[in-house]
C-alpha positions as a Python dict, from the first residue, in 0.01 Angstrom:
ca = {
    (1, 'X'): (0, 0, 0),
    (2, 'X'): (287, 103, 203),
    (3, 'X'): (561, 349, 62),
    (4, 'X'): (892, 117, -41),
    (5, 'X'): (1235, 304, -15),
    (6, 'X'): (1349, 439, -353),
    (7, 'X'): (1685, 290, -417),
    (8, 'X'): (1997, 491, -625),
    (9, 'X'): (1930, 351, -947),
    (10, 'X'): (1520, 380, -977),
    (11, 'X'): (1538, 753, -826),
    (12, 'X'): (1461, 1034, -1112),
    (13, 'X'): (1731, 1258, -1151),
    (14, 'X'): (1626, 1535, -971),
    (15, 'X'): (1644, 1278, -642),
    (16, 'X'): (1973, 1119, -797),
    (17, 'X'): (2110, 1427, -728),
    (18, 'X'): (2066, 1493, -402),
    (19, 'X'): (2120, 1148, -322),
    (20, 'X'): (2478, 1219, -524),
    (21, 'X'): (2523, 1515, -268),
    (22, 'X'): (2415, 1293, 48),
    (23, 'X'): (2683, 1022, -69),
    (24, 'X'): (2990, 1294, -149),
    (25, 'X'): (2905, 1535, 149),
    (26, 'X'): (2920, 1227, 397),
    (27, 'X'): (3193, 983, 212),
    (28, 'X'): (2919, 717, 216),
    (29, 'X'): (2872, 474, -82),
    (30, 'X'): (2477, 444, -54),
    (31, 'X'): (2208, 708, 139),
    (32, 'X'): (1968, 585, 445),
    (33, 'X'): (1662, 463, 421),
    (34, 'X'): (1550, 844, 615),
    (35, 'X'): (1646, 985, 256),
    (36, 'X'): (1520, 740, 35),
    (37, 'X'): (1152, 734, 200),
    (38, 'X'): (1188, 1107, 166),
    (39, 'X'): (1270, 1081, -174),
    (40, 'X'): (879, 1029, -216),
    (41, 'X'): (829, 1421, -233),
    (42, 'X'): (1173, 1588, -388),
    (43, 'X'): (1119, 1929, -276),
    (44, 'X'): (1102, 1789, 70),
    (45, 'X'): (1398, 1579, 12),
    (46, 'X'): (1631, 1853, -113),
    (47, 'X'): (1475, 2076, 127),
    (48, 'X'): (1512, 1921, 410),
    (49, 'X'): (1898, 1789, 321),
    (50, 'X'): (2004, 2149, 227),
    (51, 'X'): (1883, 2250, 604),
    (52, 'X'): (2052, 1957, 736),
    (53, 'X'): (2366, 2028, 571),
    (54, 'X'): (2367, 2372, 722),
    (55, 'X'): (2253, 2310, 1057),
    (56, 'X'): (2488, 2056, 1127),
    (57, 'X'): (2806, 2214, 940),
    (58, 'X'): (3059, 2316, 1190),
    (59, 'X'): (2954, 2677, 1386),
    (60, 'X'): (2974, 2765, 1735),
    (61, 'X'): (2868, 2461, 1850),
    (62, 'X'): (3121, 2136, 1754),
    (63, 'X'): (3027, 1851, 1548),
    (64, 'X'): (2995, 1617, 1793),
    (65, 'X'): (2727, 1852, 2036),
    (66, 'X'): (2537, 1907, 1740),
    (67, 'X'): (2502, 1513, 1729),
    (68, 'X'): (2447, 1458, 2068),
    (69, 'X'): (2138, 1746, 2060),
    (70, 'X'): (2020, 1579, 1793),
    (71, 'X'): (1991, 1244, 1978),
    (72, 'X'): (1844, 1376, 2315),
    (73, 'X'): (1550, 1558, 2131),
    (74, 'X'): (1499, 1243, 1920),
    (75, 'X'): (1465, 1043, 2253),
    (76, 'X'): (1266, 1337, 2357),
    (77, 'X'): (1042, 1256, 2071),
    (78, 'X'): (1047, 906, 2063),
    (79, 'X'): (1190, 855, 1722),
    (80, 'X'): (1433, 547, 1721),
    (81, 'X'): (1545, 576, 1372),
    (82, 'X'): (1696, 889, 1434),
    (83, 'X'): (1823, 794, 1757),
    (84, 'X'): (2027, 538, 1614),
    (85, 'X'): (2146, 756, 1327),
    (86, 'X'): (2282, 1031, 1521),
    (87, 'X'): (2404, 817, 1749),
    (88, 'X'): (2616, 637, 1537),
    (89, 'X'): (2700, 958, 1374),
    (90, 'X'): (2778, 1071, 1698),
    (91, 'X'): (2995, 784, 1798),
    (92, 'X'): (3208, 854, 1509),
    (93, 'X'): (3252, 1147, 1622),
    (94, 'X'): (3426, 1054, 1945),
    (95, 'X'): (3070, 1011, 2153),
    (96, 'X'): (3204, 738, 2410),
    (97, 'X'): (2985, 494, 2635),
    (98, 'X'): (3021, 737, 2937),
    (99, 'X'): (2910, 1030, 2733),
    (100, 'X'): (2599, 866, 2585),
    (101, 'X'): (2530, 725, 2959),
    (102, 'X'): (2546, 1077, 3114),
    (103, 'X'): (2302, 1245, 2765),
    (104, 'X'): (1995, 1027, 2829),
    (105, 'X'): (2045, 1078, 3224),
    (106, 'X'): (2023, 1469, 3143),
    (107, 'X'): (1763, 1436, 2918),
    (108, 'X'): (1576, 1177, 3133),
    (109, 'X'): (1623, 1453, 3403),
    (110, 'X'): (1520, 1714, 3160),
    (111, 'X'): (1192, 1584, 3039),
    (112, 'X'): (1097, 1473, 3458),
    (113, 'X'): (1133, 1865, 3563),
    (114, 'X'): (989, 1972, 3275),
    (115, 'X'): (679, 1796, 3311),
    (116, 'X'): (664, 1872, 3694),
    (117, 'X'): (684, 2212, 3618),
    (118, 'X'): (446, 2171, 3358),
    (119, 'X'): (149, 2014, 3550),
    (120, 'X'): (268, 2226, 3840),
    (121, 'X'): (185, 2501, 3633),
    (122, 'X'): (516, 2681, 3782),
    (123, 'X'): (554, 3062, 3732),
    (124, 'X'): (843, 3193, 3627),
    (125, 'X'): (1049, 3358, 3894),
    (126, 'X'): (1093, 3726, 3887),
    (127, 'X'): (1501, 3668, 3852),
    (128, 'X'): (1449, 3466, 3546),
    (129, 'X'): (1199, 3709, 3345),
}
């Protein structure tokens, strides 16, 4: 039987809570469906949302580039949930159409040469070590 998502209200209280954090730290009046399947194992769902909440706090790199390097190794990796996610999240952010346009041509780009050099089996150049 497949796992359902595990809504607000039927989540023990140890998941309540971090779904209480999710909802303050982001201004949102519900979590994703990302946290409530996750919600299946609580140490991986506060885990894994205390990492999140560090990793994408505000650091050298702004907001919005944390979003957008978030989407191009989801495409990388084929995972359209969080493509959409971080997208949007993105978006909100100030990611315009150009911008998104001009991500998946680099990482299009990025993924070609990288397999070329790959099954090339390309050294690295002696400027580069």
């Amino acid at each position: 039987m497949p796992l359902t998502p595990i809504e607000h209200a039927d989540a023990s209280p140890e998941v309540r809570a971090v779904y209480d954090d999710i909802m303050a730290t982001r201004n949102v009046p519900d979590v994703n469906n990302f946290w409530k399947m996750t919600a299946h194992h609580p140490a991986t769902l506060a885990r894994t949302w205390e990492s999140l909440k560090e990793v994408m706090a505000p650091g050298a790199l702004d907001p919005l580039v944390k979003e957008m390097i978030f989407v191009a190794v989801s495409v990388t990796n084929g995972c359209a949930y969080c493509i959409r996610s971080h997208e949007a999240a993105a978006r909100k952010l100030g990611m315009t159409d150009a911008q998104f346009g001009e991500l998946l041509a680099v990482v299009g780009m990025a993924n070609e040469t990288n397999r070329l050099a790959h099954g090339y089996q390309v050294e690295l150049d002696e400027r580069l070590k």
